mmCIF file of C-alpha atoms in Angstrom:
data_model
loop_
_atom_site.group_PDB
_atom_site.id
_atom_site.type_symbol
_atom_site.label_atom_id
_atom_site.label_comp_id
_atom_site.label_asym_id
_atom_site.label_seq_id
_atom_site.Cartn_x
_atom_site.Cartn_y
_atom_site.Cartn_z
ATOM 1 C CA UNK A 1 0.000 0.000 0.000
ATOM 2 C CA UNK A 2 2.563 2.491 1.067
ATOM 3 C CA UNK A 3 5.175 1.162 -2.103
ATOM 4 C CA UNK A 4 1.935 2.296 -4.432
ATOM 5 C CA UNK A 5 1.406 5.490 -3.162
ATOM 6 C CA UNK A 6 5.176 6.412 -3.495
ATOM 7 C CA UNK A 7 4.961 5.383 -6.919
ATOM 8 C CA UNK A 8 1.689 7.383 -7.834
ATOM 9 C CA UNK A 9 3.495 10.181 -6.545
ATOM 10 C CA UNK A 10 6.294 10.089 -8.379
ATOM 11 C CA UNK A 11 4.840 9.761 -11.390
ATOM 12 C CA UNK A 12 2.843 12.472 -11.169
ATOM 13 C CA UNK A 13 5.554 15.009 -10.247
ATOM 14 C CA UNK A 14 6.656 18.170 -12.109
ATOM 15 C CA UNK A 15 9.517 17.836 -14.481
ATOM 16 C CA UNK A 16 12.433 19.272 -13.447
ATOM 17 C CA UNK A 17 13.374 22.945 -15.219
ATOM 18 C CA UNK A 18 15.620 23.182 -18.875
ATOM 19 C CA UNK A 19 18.992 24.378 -17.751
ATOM 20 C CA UNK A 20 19.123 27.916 -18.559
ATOM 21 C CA UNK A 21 21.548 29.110 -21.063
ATOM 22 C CA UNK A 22 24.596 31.000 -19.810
ATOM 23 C CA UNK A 23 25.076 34.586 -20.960
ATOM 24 C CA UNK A 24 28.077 35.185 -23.686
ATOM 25 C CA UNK A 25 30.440 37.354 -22.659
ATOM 26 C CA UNK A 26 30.289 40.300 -24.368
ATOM 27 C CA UNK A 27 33.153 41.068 -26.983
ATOM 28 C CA UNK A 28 33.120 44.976 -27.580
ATOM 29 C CA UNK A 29 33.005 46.055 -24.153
ATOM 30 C CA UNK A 30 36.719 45.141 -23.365
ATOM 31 C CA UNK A 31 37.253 46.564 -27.210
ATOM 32 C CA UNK A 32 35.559 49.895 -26.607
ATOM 33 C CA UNK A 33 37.062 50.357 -23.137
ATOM 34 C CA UNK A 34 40.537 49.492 -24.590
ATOM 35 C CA UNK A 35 39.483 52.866 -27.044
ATOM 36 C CA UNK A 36 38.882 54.673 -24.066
ATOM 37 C CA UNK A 37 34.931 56.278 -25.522
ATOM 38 C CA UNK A 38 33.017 54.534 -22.593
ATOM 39 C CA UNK A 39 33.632 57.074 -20.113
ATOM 40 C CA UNK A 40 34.175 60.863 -20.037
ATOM 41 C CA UNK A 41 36.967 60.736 -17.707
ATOM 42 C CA UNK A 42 38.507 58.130 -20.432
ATOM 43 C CA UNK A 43 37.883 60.606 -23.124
ATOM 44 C CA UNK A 44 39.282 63.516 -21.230
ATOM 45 C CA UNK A 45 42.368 61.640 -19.936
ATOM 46 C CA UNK A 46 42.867 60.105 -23.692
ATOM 47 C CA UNK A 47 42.991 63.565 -24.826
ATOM 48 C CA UNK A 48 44.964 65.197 -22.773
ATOM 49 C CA UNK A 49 47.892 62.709 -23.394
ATOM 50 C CA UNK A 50 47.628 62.336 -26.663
ATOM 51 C CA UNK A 51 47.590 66.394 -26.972
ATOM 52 C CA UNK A 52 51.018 66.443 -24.683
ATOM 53 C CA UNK A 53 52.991 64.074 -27.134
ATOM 54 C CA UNK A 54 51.581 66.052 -29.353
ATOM 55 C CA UNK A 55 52.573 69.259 -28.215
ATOM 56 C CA UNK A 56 55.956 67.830 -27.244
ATOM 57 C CA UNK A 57 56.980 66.862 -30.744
ATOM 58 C CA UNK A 58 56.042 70.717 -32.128
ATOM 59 C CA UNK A 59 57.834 72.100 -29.204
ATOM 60 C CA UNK A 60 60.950 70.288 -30.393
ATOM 61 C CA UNK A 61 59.986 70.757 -33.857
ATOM 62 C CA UNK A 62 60.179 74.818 -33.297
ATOM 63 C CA UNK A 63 63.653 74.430 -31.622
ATOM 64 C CA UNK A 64 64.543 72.403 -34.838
ATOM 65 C CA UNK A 65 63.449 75.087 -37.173
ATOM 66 C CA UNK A 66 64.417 78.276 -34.956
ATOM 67 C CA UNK A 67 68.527 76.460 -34.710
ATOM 68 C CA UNK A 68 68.428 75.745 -38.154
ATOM 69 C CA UNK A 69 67.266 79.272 -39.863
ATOM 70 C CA UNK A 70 69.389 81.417 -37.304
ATOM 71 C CA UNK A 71 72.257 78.767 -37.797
ATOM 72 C CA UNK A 72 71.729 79.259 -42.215
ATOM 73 C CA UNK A 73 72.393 82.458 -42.111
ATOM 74 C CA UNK A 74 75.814 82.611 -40.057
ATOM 75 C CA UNK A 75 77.538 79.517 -41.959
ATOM 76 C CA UNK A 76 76.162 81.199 -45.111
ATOM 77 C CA UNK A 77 78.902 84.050 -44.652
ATOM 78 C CA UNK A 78 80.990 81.958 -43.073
ATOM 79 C CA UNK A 79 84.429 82.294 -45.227
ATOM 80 C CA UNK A 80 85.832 79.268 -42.935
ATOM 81 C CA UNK A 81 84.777 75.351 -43.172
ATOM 82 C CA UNK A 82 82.085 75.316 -40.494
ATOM 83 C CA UNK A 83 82.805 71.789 -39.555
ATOM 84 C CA UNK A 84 86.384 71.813 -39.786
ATOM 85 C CA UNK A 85 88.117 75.221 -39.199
ATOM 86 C CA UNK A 86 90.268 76.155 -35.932
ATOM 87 C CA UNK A 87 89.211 79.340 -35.063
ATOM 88 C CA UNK A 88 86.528 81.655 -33.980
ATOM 89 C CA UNK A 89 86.276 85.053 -34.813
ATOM 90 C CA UNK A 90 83.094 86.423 -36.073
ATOM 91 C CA UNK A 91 83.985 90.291 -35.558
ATOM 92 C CA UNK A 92 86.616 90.682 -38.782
ATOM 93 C CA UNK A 93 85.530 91.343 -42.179
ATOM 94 C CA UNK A 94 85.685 87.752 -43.145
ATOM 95 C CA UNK A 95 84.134 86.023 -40.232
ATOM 96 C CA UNK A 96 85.976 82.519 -39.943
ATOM 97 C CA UNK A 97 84.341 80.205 -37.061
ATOM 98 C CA UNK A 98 84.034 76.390 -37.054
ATOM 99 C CA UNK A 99 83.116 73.594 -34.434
ATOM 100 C CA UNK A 100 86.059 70.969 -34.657
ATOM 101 C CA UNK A 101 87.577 72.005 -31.428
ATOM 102 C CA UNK A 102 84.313 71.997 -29.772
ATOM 103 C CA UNK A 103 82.896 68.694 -31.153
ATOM 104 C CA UNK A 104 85.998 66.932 -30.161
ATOM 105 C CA UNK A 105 86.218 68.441 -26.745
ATOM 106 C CA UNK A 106 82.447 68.327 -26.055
ATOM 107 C CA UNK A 107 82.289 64.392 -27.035
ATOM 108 C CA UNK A 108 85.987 63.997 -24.794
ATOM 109 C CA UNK A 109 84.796 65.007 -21.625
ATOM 110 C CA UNK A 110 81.024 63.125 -21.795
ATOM 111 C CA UNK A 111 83.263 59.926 -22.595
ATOM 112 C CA UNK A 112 85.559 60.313 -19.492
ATOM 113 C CA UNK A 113 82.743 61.411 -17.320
ATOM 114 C CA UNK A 114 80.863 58.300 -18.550
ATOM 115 C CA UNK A 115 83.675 55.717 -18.377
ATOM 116 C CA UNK A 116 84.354 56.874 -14.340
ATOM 117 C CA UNK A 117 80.837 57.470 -13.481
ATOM 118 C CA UNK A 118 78.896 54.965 -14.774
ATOM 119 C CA UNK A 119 80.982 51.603 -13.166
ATOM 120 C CA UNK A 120 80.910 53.833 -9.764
ATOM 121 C CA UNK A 121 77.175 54.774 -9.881
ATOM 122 C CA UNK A 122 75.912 51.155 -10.723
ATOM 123 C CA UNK A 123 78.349 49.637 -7.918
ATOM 124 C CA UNK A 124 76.805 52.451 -5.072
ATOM 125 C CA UNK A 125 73.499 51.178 -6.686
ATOM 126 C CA UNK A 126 74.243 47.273 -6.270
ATOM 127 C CA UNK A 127 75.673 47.796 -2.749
ATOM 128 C CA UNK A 128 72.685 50.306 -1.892
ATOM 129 C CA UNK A 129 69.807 47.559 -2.715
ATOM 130 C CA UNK A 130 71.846 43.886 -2.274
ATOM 131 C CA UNK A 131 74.705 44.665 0.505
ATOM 132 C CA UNK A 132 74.596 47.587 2.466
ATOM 133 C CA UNK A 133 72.646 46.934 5.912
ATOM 134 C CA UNK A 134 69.973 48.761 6.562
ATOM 135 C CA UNK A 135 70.821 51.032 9.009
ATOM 136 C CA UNK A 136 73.637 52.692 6.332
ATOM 137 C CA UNK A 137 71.118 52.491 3.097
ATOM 138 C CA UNK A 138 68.859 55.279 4.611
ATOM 139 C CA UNK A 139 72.334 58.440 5.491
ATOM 140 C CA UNK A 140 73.846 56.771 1.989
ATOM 141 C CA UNK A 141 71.146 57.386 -0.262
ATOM 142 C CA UNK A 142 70.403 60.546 1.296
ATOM 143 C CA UNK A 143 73.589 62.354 0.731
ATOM 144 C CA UNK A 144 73.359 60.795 -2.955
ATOM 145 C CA UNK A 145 70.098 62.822 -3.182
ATOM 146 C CA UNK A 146 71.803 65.486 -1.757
ATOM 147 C CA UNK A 147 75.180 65.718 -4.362
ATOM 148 C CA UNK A 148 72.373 65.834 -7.045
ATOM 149 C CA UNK A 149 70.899 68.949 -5.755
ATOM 150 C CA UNK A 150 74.331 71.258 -5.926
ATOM 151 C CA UNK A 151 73.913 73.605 -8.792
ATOM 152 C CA UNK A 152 75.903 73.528 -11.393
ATOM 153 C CA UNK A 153 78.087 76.891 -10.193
ATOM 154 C CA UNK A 154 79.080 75.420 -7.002
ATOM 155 C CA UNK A 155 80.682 72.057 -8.311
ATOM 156 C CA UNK A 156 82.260 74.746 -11.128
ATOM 157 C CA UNK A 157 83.613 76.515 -8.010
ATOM 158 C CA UNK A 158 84.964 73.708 -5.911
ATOM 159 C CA UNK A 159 86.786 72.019 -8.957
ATOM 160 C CA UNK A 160 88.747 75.946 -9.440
ATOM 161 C CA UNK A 161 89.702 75.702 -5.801
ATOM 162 C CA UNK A 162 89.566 72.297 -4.732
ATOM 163 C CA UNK A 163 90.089 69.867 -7.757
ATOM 164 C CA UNK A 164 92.253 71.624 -10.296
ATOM 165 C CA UNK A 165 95.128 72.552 -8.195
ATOM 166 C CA UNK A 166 95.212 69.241 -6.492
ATOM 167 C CA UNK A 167 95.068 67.246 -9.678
ATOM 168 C CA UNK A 168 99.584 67.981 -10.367
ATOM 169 C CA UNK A 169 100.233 64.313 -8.356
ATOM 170 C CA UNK A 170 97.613 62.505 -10.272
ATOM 171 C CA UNK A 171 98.867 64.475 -13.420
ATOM 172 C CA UNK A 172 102.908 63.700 -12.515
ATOM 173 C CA UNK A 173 101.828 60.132 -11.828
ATOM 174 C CA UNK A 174 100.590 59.519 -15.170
ATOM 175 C CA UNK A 175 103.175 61.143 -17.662
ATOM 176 C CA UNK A 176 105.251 58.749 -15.165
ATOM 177 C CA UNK A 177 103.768 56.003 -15.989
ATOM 178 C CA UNK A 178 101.846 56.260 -19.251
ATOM 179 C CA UNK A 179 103.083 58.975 -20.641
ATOM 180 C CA UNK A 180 104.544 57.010 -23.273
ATOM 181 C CA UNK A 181 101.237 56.699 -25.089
ATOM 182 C CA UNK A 182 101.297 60.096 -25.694
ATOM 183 C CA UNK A 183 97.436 60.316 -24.809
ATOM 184 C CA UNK A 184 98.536 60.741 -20.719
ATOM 185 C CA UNK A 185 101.911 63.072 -21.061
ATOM 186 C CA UNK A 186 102.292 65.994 -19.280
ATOM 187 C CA UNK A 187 104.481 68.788 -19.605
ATOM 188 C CA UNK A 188 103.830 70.289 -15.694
ATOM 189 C CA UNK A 189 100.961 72.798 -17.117
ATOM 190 C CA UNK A 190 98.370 73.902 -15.166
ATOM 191 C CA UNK A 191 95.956 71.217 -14.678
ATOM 192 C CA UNK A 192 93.059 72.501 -16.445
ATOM 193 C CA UNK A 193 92.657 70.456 -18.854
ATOM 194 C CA UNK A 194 89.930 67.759 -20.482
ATOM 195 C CA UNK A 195 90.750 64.936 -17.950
ATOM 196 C CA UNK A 196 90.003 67.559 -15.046
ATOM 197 C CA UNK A 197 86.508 68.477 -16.535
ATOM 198 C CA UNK A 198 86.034 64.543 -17.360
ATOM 199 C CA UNK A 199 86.286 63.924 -13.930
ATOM 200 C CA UNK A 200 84.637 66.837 -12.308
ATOM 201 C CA UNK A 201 81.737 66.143 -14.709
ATOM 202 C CA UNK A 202 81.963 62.339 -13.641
ATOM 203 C CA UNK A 203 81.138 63.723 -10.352
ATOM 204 C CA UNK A 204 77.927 65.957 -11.486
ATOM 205 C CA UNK A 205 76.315 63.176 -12.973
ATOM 206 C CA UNK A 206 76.965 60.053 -10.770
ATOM 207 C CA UNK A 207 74.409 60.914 -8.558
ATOM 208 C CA UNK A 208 71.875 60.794 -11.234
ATOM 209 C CA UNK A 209 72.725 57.410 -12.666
ATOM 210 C CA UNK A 210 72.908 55.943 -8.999
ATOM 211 C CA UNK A 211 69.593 57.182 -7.964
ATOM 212 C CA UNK A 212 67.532 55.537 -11.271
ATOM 213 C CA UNK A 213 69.708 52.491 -10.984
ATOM 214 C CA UNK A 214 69.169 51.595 -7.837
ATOM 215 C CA UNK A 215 65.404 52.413 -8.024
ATOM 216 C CA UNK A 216 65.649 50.096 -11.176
ATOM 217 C CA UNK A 217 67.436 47.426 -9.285
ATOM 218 C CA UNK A 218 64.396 47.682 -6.552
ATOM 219 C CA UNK A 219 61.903 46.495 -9.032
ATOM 220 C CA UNK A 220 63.978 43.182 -9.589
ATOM 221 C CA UNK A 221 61.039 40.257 -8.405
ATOM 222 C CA UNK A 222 62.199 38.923 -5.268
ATOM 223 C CA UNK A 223 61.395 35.284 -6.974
ATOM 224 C CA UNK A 224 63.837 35.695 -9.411
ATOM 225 C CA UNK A 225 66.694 36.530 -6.588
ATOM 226 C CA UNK A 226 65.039 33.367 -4.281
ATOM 227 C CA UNK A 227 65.129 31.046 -7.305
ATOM 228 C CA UNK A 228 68.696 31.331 -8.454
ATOM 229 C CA UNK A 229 69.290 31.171 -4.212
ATOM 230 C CA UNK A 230 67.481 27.921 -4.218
ATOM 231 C CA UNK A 231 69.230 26.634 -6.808
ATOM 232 C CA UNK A 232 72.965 27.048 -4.783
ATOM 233 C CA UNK A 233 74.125 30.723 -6.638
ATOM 234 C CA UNK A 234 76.337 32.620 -4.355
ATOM 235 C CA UNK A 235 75.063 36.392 -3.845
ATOM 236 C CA UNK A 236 77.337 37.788 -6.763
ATOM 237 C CA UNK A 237 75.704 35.001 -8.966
ATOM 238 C CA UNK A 238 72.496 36.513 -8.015
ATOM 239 C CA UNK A 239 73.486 39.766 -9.195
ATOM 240 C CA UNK A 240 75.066 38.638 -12.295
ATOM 241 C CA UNK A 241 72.208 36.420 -13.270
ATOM 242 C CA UNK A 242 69.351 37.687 -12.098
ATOM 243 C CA UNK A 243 69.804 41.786 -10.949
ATOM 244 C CA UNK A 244 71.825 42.829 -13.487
ATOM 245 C CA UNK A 245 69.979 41.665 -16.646
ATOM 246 C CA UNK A 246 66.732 42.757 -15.141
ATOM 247 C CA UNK A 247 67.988 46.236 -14.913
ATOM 248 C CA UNK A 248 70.193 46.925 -18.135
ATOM 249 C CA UNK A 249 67.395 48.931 -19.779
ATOM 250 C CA UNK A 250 67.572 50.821 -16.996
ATOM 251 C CA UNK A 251 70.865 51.133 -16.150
ATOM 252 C CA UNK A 252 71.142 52.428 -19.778
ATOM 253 C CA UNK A 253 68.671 54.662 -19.708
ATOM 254 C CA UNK A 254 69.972 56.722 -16.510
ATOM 255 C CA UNK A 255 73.365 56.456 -18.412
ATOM 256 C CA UNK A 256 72.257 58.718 -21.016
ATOM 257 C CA UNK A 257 70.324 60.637 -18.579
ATOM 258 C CA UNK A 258 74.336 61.012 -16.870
ATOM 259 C CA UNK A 259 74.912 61.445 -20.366
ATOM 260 C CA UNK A 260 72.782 64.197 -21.523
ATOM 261 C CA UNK A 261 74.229 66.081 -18.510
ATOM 262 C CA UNK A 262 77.399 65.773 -19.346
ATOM 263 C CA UNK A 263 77.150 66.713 -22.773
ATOM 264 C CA UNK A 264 75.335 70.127 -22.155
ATOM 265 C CA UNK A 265 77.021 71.300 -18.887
ATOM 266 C CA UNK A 266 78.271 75.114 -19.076
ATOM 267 C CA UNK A 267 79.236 76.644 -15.732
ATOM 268 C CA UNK A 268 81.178 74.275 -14.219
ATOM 269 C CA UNK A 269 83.230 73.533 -17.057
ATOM 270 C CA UNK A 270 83.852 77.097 -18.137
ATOM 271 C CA UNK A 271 85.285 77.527 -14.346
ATOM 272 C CA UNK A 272 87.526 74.680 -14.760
ATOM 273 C CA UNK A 273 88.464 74.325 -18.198
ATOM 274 C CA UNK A 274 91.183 76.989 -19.546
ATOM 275 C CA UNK A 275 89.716 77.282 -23.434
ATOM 276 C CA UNK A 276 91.150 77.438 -26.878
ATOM 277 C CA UNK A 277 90.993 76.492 -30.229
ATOM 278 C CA UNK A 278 93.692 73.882 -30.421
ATOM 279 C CA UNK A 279 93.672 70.056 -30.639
ATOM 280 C CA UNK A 280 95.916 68.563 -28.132
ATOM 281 C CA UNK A 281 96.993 64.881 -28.534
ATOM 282 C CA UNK A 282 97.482 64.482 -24.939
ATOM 283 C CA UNK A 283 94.394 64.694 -22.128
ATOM 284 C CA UNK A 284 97.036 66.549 -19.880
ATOM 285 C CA UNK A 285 97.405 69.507 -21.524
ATOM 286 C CA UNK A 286 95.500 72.747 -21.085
ATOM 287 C CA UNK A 287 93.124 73.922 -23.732
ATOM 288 C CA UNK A 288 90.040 72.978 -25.580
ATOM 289 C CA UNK A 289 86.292 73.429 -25.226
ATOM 290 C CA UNK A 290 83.274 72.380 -25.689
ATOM 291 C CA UNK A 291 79.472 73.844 -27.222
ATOM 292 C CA UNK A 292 77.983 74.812 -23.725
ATOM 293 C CA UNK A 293 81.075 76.285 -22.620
ATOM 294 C CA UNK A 294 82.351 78.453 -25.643
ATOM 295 C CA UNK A 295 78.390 79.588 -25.988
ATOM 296 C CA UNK A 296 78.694 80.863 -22.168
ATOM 297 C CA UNK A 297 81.531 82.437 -22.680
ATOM 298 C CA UNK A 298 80.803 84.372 -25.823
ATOM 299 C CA UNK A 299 77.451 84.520 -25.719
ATOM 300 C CA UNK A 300 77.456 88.014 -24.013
ATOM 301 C CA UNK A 301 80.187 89.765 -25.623
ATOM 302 C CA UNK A 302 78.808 88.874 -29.416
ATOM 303 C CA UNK A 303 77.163 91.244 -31.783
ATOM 304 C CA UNK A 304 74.433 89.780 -34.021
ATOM 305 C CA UNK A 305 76.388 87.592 -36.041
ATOM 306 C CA UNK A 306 78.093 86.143 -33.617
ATOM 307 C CA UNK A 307 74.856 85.045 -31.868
ATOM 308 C CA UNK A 308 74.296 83.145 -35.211
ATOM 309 C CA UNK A 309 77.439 81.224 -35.204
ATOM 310 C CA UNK A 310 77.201 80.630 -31.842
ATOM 311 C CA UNK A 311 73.573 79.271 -31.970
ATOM 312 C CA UNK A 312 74.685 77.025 -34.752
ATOM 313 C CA UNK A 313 77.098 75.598 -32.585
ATOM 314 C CA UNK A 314 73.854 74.506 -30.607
ATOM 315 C CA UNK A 315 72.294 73.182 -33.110
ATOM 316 C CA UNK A 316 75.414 70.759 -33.651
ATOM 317 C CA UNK A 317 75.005 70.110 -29.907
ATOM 318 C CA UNK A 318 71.063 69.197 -30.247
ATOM 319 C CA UNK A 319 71.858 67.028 -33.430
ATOM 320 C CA UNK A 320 74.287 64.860 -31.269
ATOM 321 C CA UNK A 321 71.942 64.748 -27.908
ATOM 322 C CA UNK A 322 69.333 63.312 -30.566
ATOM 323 C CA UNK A 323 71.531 60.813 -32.220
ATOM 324 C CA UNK A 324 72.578 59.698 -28.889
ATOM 325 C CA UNK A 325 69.319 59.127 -27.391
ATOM 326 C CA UNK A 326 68.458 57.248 -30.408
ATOM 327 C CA UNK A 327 71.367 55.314 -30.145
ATOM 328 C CA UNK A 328 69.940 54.132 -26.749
ATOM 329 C CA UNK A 329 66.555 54.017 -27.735
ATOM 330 C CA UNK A 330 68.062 50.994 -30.204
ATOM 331 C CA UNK A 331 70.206 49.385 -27.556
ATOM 332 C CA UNK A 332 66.803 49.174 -25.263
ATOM 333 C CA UNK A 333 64.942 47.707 -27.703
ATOM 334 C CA UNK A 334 67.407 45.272 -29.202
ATOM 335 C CA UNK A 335 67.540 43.714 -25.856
ATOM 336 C CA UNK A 336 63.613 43.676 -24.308
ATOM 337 C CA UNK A 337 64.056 40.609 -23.235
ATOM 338 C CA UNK A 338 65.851 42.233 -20.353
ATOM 339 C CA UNK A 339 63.309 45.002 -19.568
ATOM 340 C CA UNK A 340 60.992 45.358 -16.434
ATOM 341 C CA UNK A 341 57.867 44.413 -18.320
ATOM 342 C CA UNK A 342 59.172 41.658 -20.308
ATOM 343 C CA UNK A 343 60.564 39.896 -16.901
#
């Protein structure tokens, strides 16, 4: 009796629901959002950057077109080679100026400021973020921060009092020891010379390639340090494998940051450097120049014409800070597989 009544009642229940279908994801939202036209704060923001690149590539396009008109009409009278000549004097009756002094001078100094600063400034950096203790990262760091804050005058002013006339024993010690290469001899001059600006400029711009290589060394996953630990590499292993190709891009990148210092510093290297308009075979000897300096030193004293030469000498100066960014623009990407976002 029971067993029938179970049985009457199951037959007679409901059937159980369809299974209702799922919704589809929709497939323009994510496409209309990557656009940026969903929102107005999307639209605004979207604007407003693409209006600043924008506005950043006219800006630079003006200071194209201003060089290169004002610099046209002083190498059109110029009655020297403008790329070649040894001499500037833009007051006679037939003006004679030319930039081989200063190109050679200008791209002397950046390449001993880079070759001392750069090793130094990625070492502080390493020892900063993987060795120092804790208690010495914090004072270290600050008076980094600090040394990139002097002005420009003041380092000009300590390397007239401080660096130049201390620089004869480092000066005697190499025409003692490589003076035979001609490059280091030194015939007891005063020390103002391109190795004194190299170095005073490797001290400008250290602090700024420390500062964004040891930020860039900070951003280094902590799984990539634990798994080359796990797997029995020594601390300088780590580095070497796993800290260092994380943060070449960056390390290059703050380089010609140093760089672009280097290249354009005035003040401190017209304090220092004792100008003229000779090529000298040997670092040690007084003389030279370079764009920033020889346009802060004539700048004020030049009539219109002179203004002209001069600002075509900057526009040499802005053609080489391009080609050297893009040089480093190319080294970057040649080698993403060592950037932050690719790691």
């Amino acid at each position: 009796m029971d067993t029938d009544t179970s049985t009457q009642t199951d037959d007679n229940a409901a059937p159980p629901p369809p299974p209702q279908p799922q919704p589809q994801p929709s497939t323009t939202t994510p496409k209309r959002l990557a656009r940026g036209a969903t929102r107005p704060g999307d639209r605004i923001f979207l604007a407003l950057t693409r209006g600043s690149g924008i506005l950043l590539l006219l800006v630079m396009a003006a200071i194209a077109l201003f060089l290169s008109y004002r610099a046209s009409l002083a190498i059109s009278d110029d009655h020297g080679n403008f790329l070649t000549t040894f001499e500037w004097d833009t007051r006679g009756t037939e003006p004679r100026f030319g930039i081989a002094v200063l190109a050679v001078g200008t791209v002397v100094s950046a390449v001993i400021a880079m070759a001392l600063a750069v090793p130094v400034a990625v070492a502080i950096a390493l020892f900063l973020t993987h060795y120092a203790p804790r208690r010495l990262r914090g004072p270290i760091a600050y008076v980094i921060d600090l040394l990139a804050a002097v002005p420009s005058i003041v380092y000009g002013l300590w390397g007239a009092l401080i660096l130049v006339p201390h620089m004869n024993g480092l000066f005697g010690w190499l025409d003692d020891y490589l003076g035979w290469t001609g490059i280091f001899s030194w015939d007891e001059g005063a020390p103002r010379a391109m190795l004194t600006v190299g170095i005073l400029l490797a001290i400008m711009i250290l602090p700024i390639i420390t500062n964004v290589s040891r930020e860039v060394f900070r951003q280094v996953p902590r799984m990539h340090e634990e798994a080359a630990l796990a797997l029995g590499a020594t601390r300088w292993e780590v580095v070497r494998l796993a800290v260092l190709p994380f943060g070449r891009s960056g390390v290059i990148s703050a380089s010609m940051l140093g760089l672009g210092r280097a290249l354009g510093e005035t003040m401190a290297v017209a304090t220092v450097l004792s100008p003229d308009f000779d090529l000298h075979a040997s670092l040690l000897d007084p003389g030279g120049g370079t764009f920033a300096q020889n346009i802060a030193a004539k700048f004020s004293e030049a009539d219109v014409f002179g203004r002209d030469a001069l600002i075509a000498s900057g526009l040499v100066l802005f053609v080489i800070t391009l080609l050297v960014n893009g040089a480093a623009r190319l080294i970057i990407a040649r080698r993403k597989e060592y950037s932050g976002a690719a790691a």
